[in-house]
PDB file of C-alpha atoms in Angstrom:
ATOM      1  CA  UNK H   1       0.374 -71.174  -9.196  1.00 56.00           C
ATOM      2  CA  UNK H   2       3.961 -71.367  -7.994  1.00 66.00           C
ATOM      3  CA  UNK H   3       5.275 -68.603  -5.327  1.00 67.00           C
ATOM      4  CA  UNK H   4       7.694 -67.258  -8.102  1.00 69.00           C
ATOM      5  CA  UNK H   5       4.994 -66.904 -10.356  1.00 67.00           C
ATOM      6  CA  UNK H   6       2.516 -65.417  -7.632  1.00 71.00           C
ATOM      7  CA  UNK H   7       5.750 -62.828  -6.635  1.00 74.00           C
ATOM      8  CA  UNK H   8       5.764 -61.882 -10.144  1.00 74.00           C
ATOM      9  CA  UNK H   9       2.504 -61.013 -10.558  1.00 76.00           C
ATOM     10  CA  UNK H  10       2.512 -59.080  -7.381  1.00 75.00           C
ATOM     11  CA  UNK H  11       5.469 -57.347  -8.759  1.00 75.00           C
ATOM     12  CA  UNK H  12       4.002 -56.414 -12.184  1.00 78.00           C
ATOM     13  CA  UNK H  13       0.478 -55.357 -10.209  1.00 81.00           C
ATOM     14  CA  UNK H  14       2.943 -53.142  -8.317  1.00 82.00           C
ATOM     15  CA  UNK H  15       4.508 -51.619 -11.377  1.00 85.00           C
ATOM     16  CA  UNK H  16       1.287 -51.095 -13.363  1.00 84.00           C
ATOM     17  CA  UNK H  17      -0.135 -49.262 -10.065  1.00 87.00           C
ATOM     18  CA  UNK H  18       3.019 -47.089 -10.103  1.00 86.00           C
ATOM     19  CA  UNK H  19       2.817 -46.292 -13.655  1.00 88.00           C
ATOM     20  CA  UNK H  20      -0.846 -45.387 -13.445  1.00 86.00           C
ATOM     21  CA  UNK H  21      -0.468 -43.047 -10.450  1.00 87.00           C
ATOM     22  CA  UNK H  22       2.621 -41.260 -12.083  1.00 89.00           C
ATOM     23  CA  UNK H  23       0.566 -40.697 -15.268  1.00 89.00           C
ATOM     24  CA  UNK H  24      -2.462 -39.393 -12.737  1.00 88.00           C
ATOM     25  CA  UNK H  25       0.169 -37.122 -10.984  1.00 88.00           C
ATOM     26  CA  UNK H  26       1.781 -35.988 -14.208  1.00 91.00           C
ATOM     27  CA  UNK H  27      -1.776 -34.921 -15.682  1.00 87.00           C
ATOM     28  CA  UNK H  28      -2.916 -33.343 -12.177  1.00 84.00           C
ATOM     29  CA  UNK H  29       0.301 -31.298 -12.319  1.00 87.00           C
ATOM     30  CA  UNK H  30      -0.051 -30.140 -15.878  1.00 87.00           C
ATOM     31  CA  UNK H  31      -3.649 -29.422 -15.538  1.00 80.00           C
ATOM     32  CA  UNK H  32      -2.358 -27.222 -12.465  1.00 81.00           C
ATOM     33  CA  UNK H  33       0.319 -25.525 -14.353  1.00 84.00           C
ATOM     34  CA  UNK H  34      -2.135 -24.881 -17.137  1.00 82.00           C
ATOM     35  CA  UNK H  35      -5.022 -23.589 -14.987  1.00 76.00           C
ATOM     36  CA  UNK H  36      -2.894 -21.413 -12.465  1.00 79.00           C
ATOM     37  CA  UNK H  37      -3.016 -18.154 -14.233  1.00 77.00           C
ATOM     38  CA  UNK H  38      -6.782 -18.433 -14.667  1.00 79.00           C
ATOM     39  CA  UNK H  39      -7.351 -19.592 -10.956  1.00 80.00           C
ATOM     40  CA  UNK H  40      -7.591 -16.047  -9.240  1.00 80.00           C
ATOM     41  CA  UNK H  41      -9.727 -14.995 -11.908  1.00 84.00           C
ATOM     42  CA  UNK H  42     -12.171 -17.804 -11.368  1.00 81.00           C
ATOM     43  CA  UNK H  43     -12.299 -17.650  -7.594  1.00 79.00           C
ATOM     44  CA  UNK H  44     -13.015 -13.776  -7.847  1.00 79.00           C
ATOM     45  CA  UNK H  45     -15.582 -14.634 -10.070  1.00 81.00           C
ATOM     46  CA  UNK H  46     -17.274 -17.037  -7.973  1.00 79.00           C
ATOM     47  CA  UNK H  47     -16.884 -14.520  -4.747  1.00 77.00           C
ATOM     48  CA  UNK H  48     -18.660 -11.829  -7.107  1.00 79.00           C
ATOM     49  CA  UNK H  49     -21.318 -14.376  -8.068  1.00 79.00           C
ATOM     50  CA  UNK H  50     -21.951 -15.364  -4.403  1.00 76.00           C
ATOM     51  CA  UNK H  51     -21.947 -11.458  -2.890  1.00 74.00           C
ATOM     52  CA  UNK H  52     -24.609 -10.478  -5.950  1.00 78.00           C
ATOM     53  CA  UNK H  53     -26.680 -13.370  -5.689  1.00 79.00           C
ATOM     54  CA  UNK H  54     -29.288 -11.960  -3.394  1.00 77.00           C
ATOM     55  CA  UNK H  55     -29.502  -8.920  -5.451  1.00 79.00           C
ATOM     56  CA  UNK H  56     -29.971 -11.418  -8.592  1.00 82.00           C
ATOM     57  CA  UNK H  57     -32.598 -13.326  -6.778  1.00 81.00           C
ATOM     58  CA  UNK H  58     -34.650 -10.125  -5.571  1.00 85.00           C
ATOM     59  CA  UNK H  59     -34.852  -8.659  -9.302  1.00 85.00           C
ATOM     60  CA  UNK H  60     -35.836 -12.058 -10.579  1.00 83.00           C
ATOM     61  CA  UNK H  61     -38.717 -12.147  -8.204  1.00 85.00           C
ATOM     62  CA  UNK H  62     -40.121  -8.672  -9.184  1.00 86.00           C
ATOM     63  CA  UNK H  63     -39.201  -8.468 -12.931  1.00 83.00           C
ATOM     64  CA  UNK H  64     -38.636 -12.199 -13.882  1.00 80.00           C
ATOM     65  CA  UNK H  65     -36.244 -13.437 -16.667  1.00 82.00           C
ATOM     66  CA  UNK H  66     -33.350 -14.363 -14.525  1.00 81.00           C
ATOM     67  CA  UNK H  67     -30.666 -14.481 -17.684  1.00 85.00           C
ATOM     68  CA  UNK H  68     -31.724 -11.147 -19.145  1.00 87.00           C
ATOM     69  CA  UNK H  69     -31.154  -9.406 -15.529  1.00 88.00           C
ATOM     70  CA  UNK H  70     -27.841 -11.012 -15.197  1.00 86.00           C
ATOM     71  CA  UNK H  71     -26.544  -9.951 -18.446  1.00 89.00           C
ATOM     72  CA  UNK H  72     -27.876  -6.494 -18.097  1.00 89.00           C
ATOM     73  CA  UNK H  73     -26.199  -6.169 -14.932  1.00 87.00           C
ATOM     74  CA  UNK H  74     -22.665  -7.631 -16.623  1.00 88.00           C
ATOM     75  CA  UNK H  75     -23.012  -5.383 -19.513  1.00 90.00           C
ATOM     76  CA  UNK H  76     -23.341  -2.030 -17.162  1.00 87.00           C
ATOM     77  CA  UNK H  77     -20.817  -3.150 -15.179  1.00 82.00           C
ATOM     78  CA  UNK H  78     -18.544  -4.022 -17.717  1.00 85.00           C
ATOM     79  CA  UNK H  79     -19.252  -0.659 -19.518  1.00 84.00           C
ATOM     80  CA  UNK H  80     -18.819   1.550 -16.410  1.00 78.00           C
ATOM     81  CA  UNK H  81     -15.013  -0.139 -16.154  1.00 77.00           C
ATOM     82  CA  UNK H  82     -13.847  -0.145 -19.422  1.00 81.00           C
ATOM     83  CA  UNK H  83     -15.087   3.194 -20.745  1.00 79.00           C
ATOM     84  CA  UNK H  84     -13.410   5.421 -18.091  1.00 74.00           C
ATOM     85  CA  UNK H  85     -10.550   3.158 -18.539  1.00 74.00           C
ATOM     86  CA  UNK H  86     -10.247   3.880 -22.067  1.00 76.00           C
ATOM     87  CA  UNK H  87     -10.574   7.482 -21.810  1.00 73.00           C
ATOM     88  CA  UNK H  88      -7.957   7.615 -18.915  1.00 71.00           C
ATOM     89  CA  UNK H  89      -5.391   5.761 -21.072  1.00 72.00           C
ATOM     90  CA  UNK H  90      -6.090   7.522 -24.175  1.00 72.00           C
ATOM     91  CA  UNK H  91      -5.509  10.749 -22.336  1.00 71.00           C
ATOM     92  CA  UNK H  92      -2.472   9.710 -20.550  1.00 69.00           C
ATOM     93  CA  UNK H  93      -0.971   8.205 -23.518  1.00 71.00           C
ATOM     94  CA  UNK H  94      -1.676  11.685 -25.686  1.00 73.00           C
ATOM     95  CA  UNK H  95      -0.349  13.850 -22.597  1.00 70.00           C
ATOM     96  CA  UNK H  96       2.599  11.734 -22.315  1.00 69.00           C
ATOM     97  CA  UNK H  97       3.300  12.366 -26.002  1.00 72.00           C
ATOM     98  CA  UNK H  98       2.608  16.103 -25.808  1.00 72.00           C
ATOM     99  CA  UNK H  99       4.964  16.459 -22.914  1.00 67.00           C
ATOM    100  CA  UNK H 100       7.761  14.656 -24.327  1.00 68.00           C
ATOM    101  CA  UNK H 101       7.375  16.379 -27.883  1.00 70.00           C
ATOM    102  CA  UNK H 102       7.316  19.907 -25.851  1.00 66.00           C
ATOM    103  CA  UNK H 103      10.481  18.761 -23.682  1.00 64.00           C
ATOM    104  CA  UNK H 104      12.082  17.792 -26.867  1.00 62.00           C
ATOM    105  CA  UNK H 105      11.205  20.851 -28.779  1.00 65.00           C
ATOM    106  CA  UNK H 106      12.253  22.972 -25.659  1.00 61.00           C
ATOM    107  CA  UNK H 107       8.922  24.888 -25.734  1.00 63.00           C
ATOM    108  CA  UNK H 108       7.173  23.442 -22.771  1.00 67.00           C
ATOM    109  CA  UNK H 109       5.938  25.996 -20.231  1.00 70.00           C
ATOM    110  CA  UNK H 110       4.599  26.115 -16.706  1.00 72.00           C
ATOM    111  CA  UNK H 111       2.383  28.716 -15.661  1.00 73.00           C
ATOM    112  CA  UNK H 112       3.013  30.696 -12.999  1.00 77.00           C
ATOM    113  CA  UNK H 113       1.288  29.791  -9.425  1.00 76.00           C
ATOM    114  CA  UNK H 114      -1.414  31.767  -8.107  1.00 74.00           C
ATOM    115  CA  UNK H 115      -1.234  33.470  -4.791  1.00 72.00           C
ATOM    116  CA  UNK H 116      -3.515  30.830  -3.216  1.00 74.00           C
ATOM    117  CA  UNK H 117      -0.895  28.203  -3.363  1.00 73.00           C
ATOM    118  CA  UNK H 118       1.216  30.132  -0.560  1.00 73.00           C
ATOM    119  CA  UNK H 119      -1.748  29.657   1.874  1.00 72.00           C
ATOM    120  CA  UNK H 120      -1.689  25.663   1.304  1.00 70.00           C
ATOM    121  CA  UNK H 121      -1.134  24.206   4.823  1.00 70.00           C
ATOM    122  CA  UNK H 122       2.818  23.270   5.667  1.00 72.00           C
ATOM    123  CA  UNK H 123       3.975  23.481   2.339  1.00 74.00           C
ATOM    124  CA  UNK H 124       2.616  26.602   1.045  1.00 74.00           C
ATOM    125  CA  UNK H 125       5.528  28.768   0.614  1.00 78.00           C
ATOM    126  CA  UNK H 126       7.909  26.186  -0.309  1.00 79.00           C
ATOM    127  CA  UNK H 127       5.489  24.987  -3.226  1.00 79.00           C
ATOM    128  CA  UNK H 128       5.018  28.879  -4.278  1.00 80.00           C
ATOM    129  CA  UNK H 129       9.010  29.494  -4.681  1.00 82.00           C
ATOM    130  CA  UNK H 130       9.432  26.101  -6.482  1.00 80.00           C
ATOM    131  CA  UNK H 131       6.223  26.441  -8.628  1.00 77.00           C
ATOM    132  CA  UNK H 132       7.284  30.138  -9.617  1.00 79.00           C
ATOM    133  CA  UNK H 133      11.027  29.056 -10.263  1.00 78.00           C
ATOM    134  CA  UNK H 134       9.646  26.175 -12.644  1.00 76.00           C
ATOM    135  CA  UNK H 135       7.516  28.890 -14.442  1.00 75.00           C
ATOM    136  CA  UNK H 136      10.676  30.998 -15.131  1.00 73.00           C
ATOM    137  CA  UNK H 137      13.092  28.196 -16.142  1.00 72.00           C
ATOM    138  CA  UNK H 138      11.765  24.890 -15.951  1.00 69.00           C
ATOM    139  CA  UNK H 139      14.818  22.904 -17.312  1.00 70.00           C
ATOM    140  CA  UNK H 140      17.336  24.347 -14.455  1.00 73.00           C
ATOM    141  CA  UNK H 141      14.674  23.748 -11.840  1.00 73.00           C
ATOM    142  CA  UNK H 142      14.229  20.196 -12.502  1.00 70.00           C
ATOM    143  CA  UNK H 143      17.727  19.432 -13.311  1.00 72.00           C
ATOM    144  CA  UNK H 144      18.620  18.214  -9.559  1.00 76.00           C
ATOM    145  CA  UNK H 145      15.585  16.043  -9.552  1.00 72.00           C
ATOM    146  CA  UNK H 146      16.205  14.426 -13.015  1.00 70.00           C
ATOM    147  CA  UNK H 147      17.001  10.709 -11.663  1.00 75.00           C
ATOM    148  CA  UNK H 148      13.949  10.872  -9.248  1.00 76.00           C
ATOM    149  CA  UNK H 149      11.547  12.177 -12.043  1.00 70.00           C
ATOM    150  CA  UNK H 150      12.630   9.491 -14.300  1.00 72.00           C
ATOM    151  CA  UNK H 151      12.233   6.829 -11.841  1.00 76.00           C
ATOM    152  CA  UNK H 152       8.934   8.436 -10.571  1.00 71.00           C
ATOM    153  CA  UNK H 153       7.830   8.345 -14.190  1.00 70.00           C
ATOM    154  CA  UNK H 154       8.652   4.668 -14.458  1.00 76.00           C
ATOM    155  CA  UNK H 155       6.783   3.628 -11.317  1.00 75.00           C
ATOM    156  CA  UNK H 156       3.767   5.496 -12.446  1.00 69.00           C
ATOM    157  CA  UNK H 157       3.642   3.751 -15.708  1.00 71.00           C
ATOM    158  CA  UNK H 158       4.033   0.869 -14.128  1.00 74.00           C
ATOM    159  CA  UNK H 159       1.224   1.524 -11.735  1.00 70.00           C
ATOM    160  CA  UNK H 160      -0.984   2.527 -14.502  1.00 70.00           C
ATOM    161  CA  UNK H 161      -0.355  -0.692 -16.346  1.00 73.00           C
ATOM    162  CA  UNK H 162      -0.991  -2.613 -13.112  1.00 73.00           C
ATOM    163  CA  UNK H 163      -4.207  -0.893 -12.552  1.00 72.00           C
ATOM    164  CA  UNK H 164      -5.270  -1.690 -16.156  1.00 76.00           C
ATOM    165  CA  UNK H 165      -4.300  -4.988 -15.425  1.00 78.00           C
ATOM    166  CA  UNK H 166      -6.652  -5.392 -12.488  1.00 76.00           C
ATOM    167  CA  UNK H 167      -9.680  -3.781 -13.997  1.00 79.00           C
ATOM    168  CA  UNK H 168      -9.425  -6.081 -17.005  1.00 83.00           C
ATOM    169  CA  UNK H 169      -9.216  -8.940 -14.426  1.00 84.00           C
ATOM    170  CA  UNK H 170     -12.054  -7.685 -12.574  1.00 82.00           C
ATOM    171  CA  UNK H 171     -14.109  -7.284 -15.938  1.00 86.00           C
ATOM    172  CA  UNK H 172     -13.200 -11.090 -16.726  1.00 88.00           C
ATOM    173  CA  UNK H 173     -14.147 -12.189 -13.514  1.00 85.00           C
ATOM    174  CA  UNK H 174     -17.603 -10.483 -13.954  1.00 86.00           C
ATOM    175  CA  UNK H 175     -18.280 -12.130 -17.118  1.00 89.00           C
ATOM    176  CA  UNK H 176     -17.191 -15.539 -15.392  1.00 86.00           C
ATOM    177  CA  UNK H 177     -19.816 -14.728 -12.358  1.00 84.00           C
ATOM    178  CA  UNK H 178     -22.394 -13.926 -14.922  1.00 86.00           C
ATOM    179  CA  UNK H 179     -21.785 -17.574 -16.064  1.00 84.00           C
ATOM    180  CA  UNK H 180     -21.959 -19.069 -12.409  1.00 81.00           C
ATOM    181  CA  UNK H 181     -25.278 -17.113 -11.660  1.00 81.00           C
ATOM    182  CA  UNK H 182     -27.062 -18.164 -14.835  1.00 81.00           C
ATOM    183  CA  UNK H 183     -26.152 -21.710 -13.854  1.00 75.00           C
ATOM    184  CA  UNK H 184     -26.497 -21.424  -9.977  1.00 67.00           C
ATOM    185  CA  UNK H 185     -28.529 -24.340  -9.329  1.00 67.00           C
ATOM    186  CA  UNK H 186     -26.043 -26.727 -10.595  1.00 68.00           C
ATOM    187  CA  UNK H 187     -23.163 -24.584  -8.902  1.00 68.00           C
ATOM    188  CA  UNK H 188     -24.952 -24.859  -5.535  1.00 68.00           C
ATOM    189  CA  UNK H 189     -25.876 -28.359  -5.839  1.00 70.00           C
ATOM    190  CA  UNK H 190     -21.931 -29.180  -6.742  1.00 70.00           C
ATOM    191  CA  UNK H 191     -20.757 -26.798  -3.752  1.00 69.00           C
ATOM    192  CA  UNK H 192     -23.291 -28.535  -1.292  1.00 70.00           C
ATOM    193  CA  UNK H 193     -22.335 -32.233  -2.589  1.00 72.00           C
ATOM    194  CA  UNK H 194     -18.465 -31.245  -1.861  1.00 73.00           C
ATOM    195  CA  UNK H 195     -19.238 -29.829   1.783  1.00 72.00           C
ATOM    196  CA  UNK H 196     -21.478 -32.970   2.416  1.00 73.00           C
ATOM    197  CA  UNK H 197     -18.348 -35.100   1.422  1.00 72.00           C
ATOM    198  CA  UNK H 198     -15.851 -32.910   3.293  1.00 71.00           C
ATOM    199  CA  UNK H 199     -18.132 -32.086   6.444  1.00 71.00           C
ATOM    200  CA  UNK H 200     -20.652 -35.024   6.567  1.00 72.00           C
ATOM    201  CA  UNK H 201     -23.886 -34.221   8.266  1.00 71.00           C
ATOM    202  CA  UNK H 202     -22.978 -30.804   8.770  1.00 72.00           C
ATOM    203  CA  UNK H 203     -22.154 -30.368   5.204  1.00 70.00           C
ATOM    204  CA  UNK H 204     -25.289 -27.985   4.065  1.00 69.00           C
ATOM    205  CA  UNK H 205     -24.633 -25.679   7.484  1.00 74.00           C
ATOM    206  CA  UNK H 206     -20.756 -25.351   6.603  1.00 73.00           C
ATOM    207  CA  UNK H 207     -21.781 -24.567   3.053  1.00 72.00           C
ATOM    208  CA  UNK H 208     -24.334 -21.774   4.211  1.00 74.00           C
ATOM    209  CA  UNK H 209     -21.825 -20.449   6.758  1.00 74.00           C
ATOM    210  CA  UNK H 210     -19.035 -20.046   4.293  1.00 72.00           C
ATOM    211  CA  UNK H 211     -21.546 -18.408   1.816  1.00 72.00           C
ATOM    212  CA  UNK H 212     -22.655 -15.934   4.444  1.00 73.00           C
ATOM    213  CA  UNK H 213     -19.091 -15.238   5.246  1.00 72.00           C
ATOM    214  CA  UNK H 214     -17.583 -14.835   1.776  1.00 72.00           C
ATOM    215  CA  UNK H 215     -20.830 -12.469   1.173  1.00 69.00           C
ATOM    216  CA  UNK H 216     -20.105 -10.424   4.242  1.00 71.00           C
ATOM    217  CA  UNK H 217     -16.453  -9.769   3.222  1.00 71.00           C
ATOM    218  CA  UNK H 218     -17.352  -8.774  -0.435  1.00 71.00           C
ATOM    219  CA  UNK H 219     -20.019  -6.632   1.292  1.00 69.00           C
ATOM    220  CA  UNK H 220     -17.290  -4.852   3.393  1.00 72.00           C
ATOM    221  CA  UNK H 221     -14.753  -4.788   0.728  1.00 76.00           C
ATOM    222  CA  UNK H 222     -16.364  -3.755  -2.206  1.00 76.00           C
ATOM    223  CA  UNK H 223     -19.459  -2.335  -0.790  1.00 77.00           C
ATOM    224  CA  UNK H 224     -17.496   0.201   0.865  1.00 82.00           C
ATOM    225  CA  UNK H 225     -15.331   0.831  -1.845  1.00 83.00           C
ATOM    226  CA  UNK H 226     -18.178   1.588  -4.174  1.00 82.00           C
ATOM    227  CA  UNK H 227     -19.670   4.079  -1.453  1.00 85.00           C
ATOM    228  CA  UNK H 228     -16.440   5.925  -1.253  1.00 86.00           C
ATOM    229  CA  UNK H 229     -16.441   6.053  -5.085  1.00 86.00           C
ATOM    230  CA  UNK H 230     -19.873   7.378  -5.163  1.00 88.00           C
ATOM    231  CA  UNK H 231     -19.413  10.008  -2.163  1.00 88.00           C
ATOM    232  CA  UNK H 232     -16.080  11.026  -4.086  1.00 88.00           C
ATOM    233  CA  UNK H 233     -18.056  11.436  -7.249  1.00 88.00           C
ATOM    234  CA  UNK H 234     -20.440  13.728  -5.665  1.00 90.00           C
ATOM    235  CA  UNK H 235     -17.898  15.773  -3.845  1.00 89.00           C
ATOM    236  CA  UNK H 236     -15.932  16.155  -7.124  1.00 88.00           C
ATOM    237  CA  UNK H 237     -18.539  16.971  -9.309  1.00 88.00           C
ATOM    238  CA  UNK H 238     -19.848  19.708  -6.970  1.00 88.00           C
ATOM    239  CA  UNK H 239     -16.366  21.008  -7.202  1.00 86.00           C
ATOM    240  CA  UNK H 240     -15.821  20.963 -10.815  1.00 85.00           C
ATOM    241  CA  UNK H 241     -12.946  18.697 -10.694  1.00 85.00           C
ATOM    242  CA  UNK H 242     -12.117  17.514 -14.472  1.00 81.00           C
ATOM    243  CA  UNK H 243     -12.654  13.772 -14.940  1.00 77.00           C
ATOM    244  CA  UNK H 244     -14.585  13.235 -11.769  1.00 82.00           C
ATOM    245  CA  UNK H 245     -15.853   9.707 -12.760  1.00 80.00           C
ATOM    246  CA  UNK H 246     -12.171   8.747 -13.588  1.00 78.00           C
ATOM    247  CA  UNK H 247     -10.907   9.820 -10.172  1.00 84.00           C
ATOM    248  CA  UNK H 248     -14.044   8.284  -8.526  1.00 85.00           C
ATOM    249  CA  UNK H 249     -13.479   4.805 -10.306  1.00 80.00           C
ATOM    250  CA  UNK H 250      -9.980   4.922  -9.343  1.00 81.00           C
ATOM    251  CA  UNK H 251     -10.603   5.633  -5.883  1.00 85.00           C
ATOM    252  CA  UNK H 252     -13.143   2.618  -5.765  1.00 83.00           C
ATOM    253  CA  UNK H 253     -10.414   0.251  -7.324  1.00 79.00           C
ATOM    254  CA  UNK H 254      -7.580   1.469  -4.790  1.00 81.00           C
ATOM    255  CA  UNK H 255     -10.022   0.687  -1.963  1.00 81.00           C
ATOM    256  CA  UNK H 256     -10.682  -2.708  -3.444  1.00 77.00           C
ATOM    257  CA  UNK H 257      -7.229  -3.377  -3.483  1.00 73.00           C
ATOM    258  CA  UNK H 258      -7.340  -2.454   0.425  1.00 74.00           C
ATOM    259  CA  UNK H 259      -4.978   0.498  -0.359  1.00 77.00           C
ATOM    260  CA  UNK H 260      -5.501   3.922   0.951  1.00 80.00           C
ATOM    261  CA  UNK H 261      -8.158   6.000  -1.118  1.00 82.00           C
ATOM    262  CA  UNK H 262      -6.085   9.242  -0.391  1.00 83.00           C
ATOM    263  CA  UNK H 263      -3.561   7.677  -2.743  1.00 83.00           C
ATOM    264  CA  UNK H 264      -5.694   9.330  -5.130  1.00 84.00           C
ATOM    265  CA  UNK H 265      -8.150  11.819  -3.177  1.00 85.00           C
ATOM    266  CA  UNK H 266      -5.010  13.668  -2.008  1.00 84.00           C
ATOM    267  CA  UNK H 267      -3.660  14.812  -5.250  1.00 84.00           C
ATOM    268  CA  UNK H 268      -7.377  15.796  -6.134  1.00 87.00           C
ATOM    269  CA  UNK H 269      -7.643  17.683  -2.846  1.00 87.00           C
ATOM    270  CA  UNK H 270      -4.442  19.510  -3.709  1.00 84.00           C
ATOM    271  CA  UNK H 271      -5.752  20.704  -7.228  1.00 83.00           C
ATOM    272  CA  UNK H 272      -8.811  21.944  -5.567  1.00 85.00           C
ATOM    273  CA  UNK H 273      -6.685  24.061  -3.334  1.00 81.00           C
ATOM    274  CA  UNK H 274      -4.720  25.349  -6.182  1.00 76.00           C
ATOM    275  CA  UNK H 275      -7.943  26.534  -7.654  1.00 77.00           C
ATOM    276  CA  UNK H 276      -8.689  28.399  -4.389  1.00 74.00           C
ATOM    277  CA  UNK H 277      -8.561  27.859  -0.753  1.00 71.00           C
ATOM    278  CA  UNK H 278     -12.084  29.331   0.533  1.00 77.00           C
ATOM    279  CA  UNK H 279     -14.347  27.757   2.928  1.00 82.00           C
ATOM    280  CA  UNK H 280     -15.994  25.405  -0.077  1.00 83.00           C
ATOM    281  CA  UNK H 281     -12.210  24.038  -0.615  1.00 83.00           C
ATOM    282  CA  UNK H 282     -12.021  23.149   3.146  1.00 85.00           C
ATOM    283  CA  UNK H 283     -15.181  21.419   3.337  1.00 88.00           C
ATOM    284  CA  UNK H 284     -14.404  19.493   0.443  1.00 88.00           C
ATOM    285  CA  UNK H 285     -11.034  18.287   1.743  1.00 88.00           C
ATOM    286  CA  UNK H 286     -12.516  17.441   5.535  1.00 88.00           C
ATOM    287  CA  UNK H 287     -15.049  15.237   3.316  1.00 89.00           C
ATOM    288  CA  UNK H 288     -12.848  13.590   1.075  1.00 88.00           C
ATOM    289  CA  UNK H 289     -10.521  12.612   4.045  1.00 87.00           C
ATOM    290  CA  UNK H 290     -13.425  11.373   5.957  1.00 87.00           C
ATOM    291  CA  UNK H 291     -14.746   9.394   2.963  1.00 85.00           C
ATOM    292  CA  UNK H 292     -10.979   8.023   2.488  1.00 83.00           C
ATOM    293  CA  UNK H 293     -10.627   7.112   6.108  1.00 81.00           C
ATOM    294  CA  UNK H 294     -14.279   6.229   7.277  1.00 74.00           C
ATOM    295  CA  UNK H 295     -13.853   2.774   5.884  1.00 70.00           C
ATOM    296  CA  UNK H 296     -12.343   1.457   8.879  1.00 67.00           C
ATOM    297  CA  UNK H 297     -15.595   2.043  10.833  1.00 64.00           C
ATOM    298  CA  UNK H 298     -18.108   0.721   8.154  1.00 67.00           C
ATOM    299  CA  UNK H 299     -16.184  -2.520   6.994  1.00 64.00           C
ATOM    300  CA  UNK H 300     -16.555  -4.593  10.168  1.00 64.00           C
ATOM    301  CA  UNK H 301     -20.415  -3.366  10.023  1.00 60.00           C
ATOM    302  CA  UNK H 302     -21.150  -5.013   6.900  1.00 60.00           C
ATOM    303  CA  UNK H 303     -18.715  -7.838   6.907  1.00 58.00           C
ATOM    304  CA  UNK H 304     -20.868  -9.005  10.183  1.00 57.00           C
ATOM    305  CA  UNK H 305     -24.056  -8.866   8.671  1.00 57.00           C
ATOM    306  CA  UNK H 306     -25.595 -12.322   7.864  1.00 50.00           C
ATOM    307  CA  UNK H 307     -22.616 -14.079   9.237  1.00 50.00           C
TER     308      UNK H 307
END
């Protein structure tokens, strides 16, 4: 083989390698773009699977039939999320339609405030005056705030849509977690194989540590959010708050999103005080504030367990 032929062969080989690498790069990029919208859902599914796997293992030891246990828990969680969400969205749409129709007809009325409103801390007198004026002439009372009301309504609907989207994403993630849990042996083996490739002899140790870390974080975030939702539900049921289950679920999801639970519990407290301002209402407000603010003390404890 002459030098020219040898050089041509090397050039052809280089071109062939470049073409193959380009094709591989294109496939990887296209695959990433296709999978990108679903990556967050799949990652959440994996995190949920890691977090609840000890519970599944304990139930399997007691009752057997791992697959039925996983399906049962998944159905229960999905139902607990979708039923209140459907109820809340339906009531919101129905109420919005009624309000719009009443405003168009000009027959919307606001009931006069009770004397208890005056006793609200800090804002009692102003709130009572504004409420009383609105009960007499709603249109003129709200006229100076029309732009703010429109902007607030838009933000509220956007937030509601975002919340419903988050709930649906969590539902899909829960279903994906169930798939991971049903095939947990293969998933664990795959994860440990990757860990050994990346970390060598310490692969198994690193896999166990990362699993414990994920489980601790999830226990800290979701565990505390669930506790906040349950305690809030108990207090609201005791005070006869309408749609207590819906508000409790909203408090739980706001906490999961790492937002202050007072975003939801604050208006609930205001509603309770509008019905009365006695000792039960004060105790309710104190407990709700403690539940909303207590996550900062509990999360580090749960996050540190097992790590």
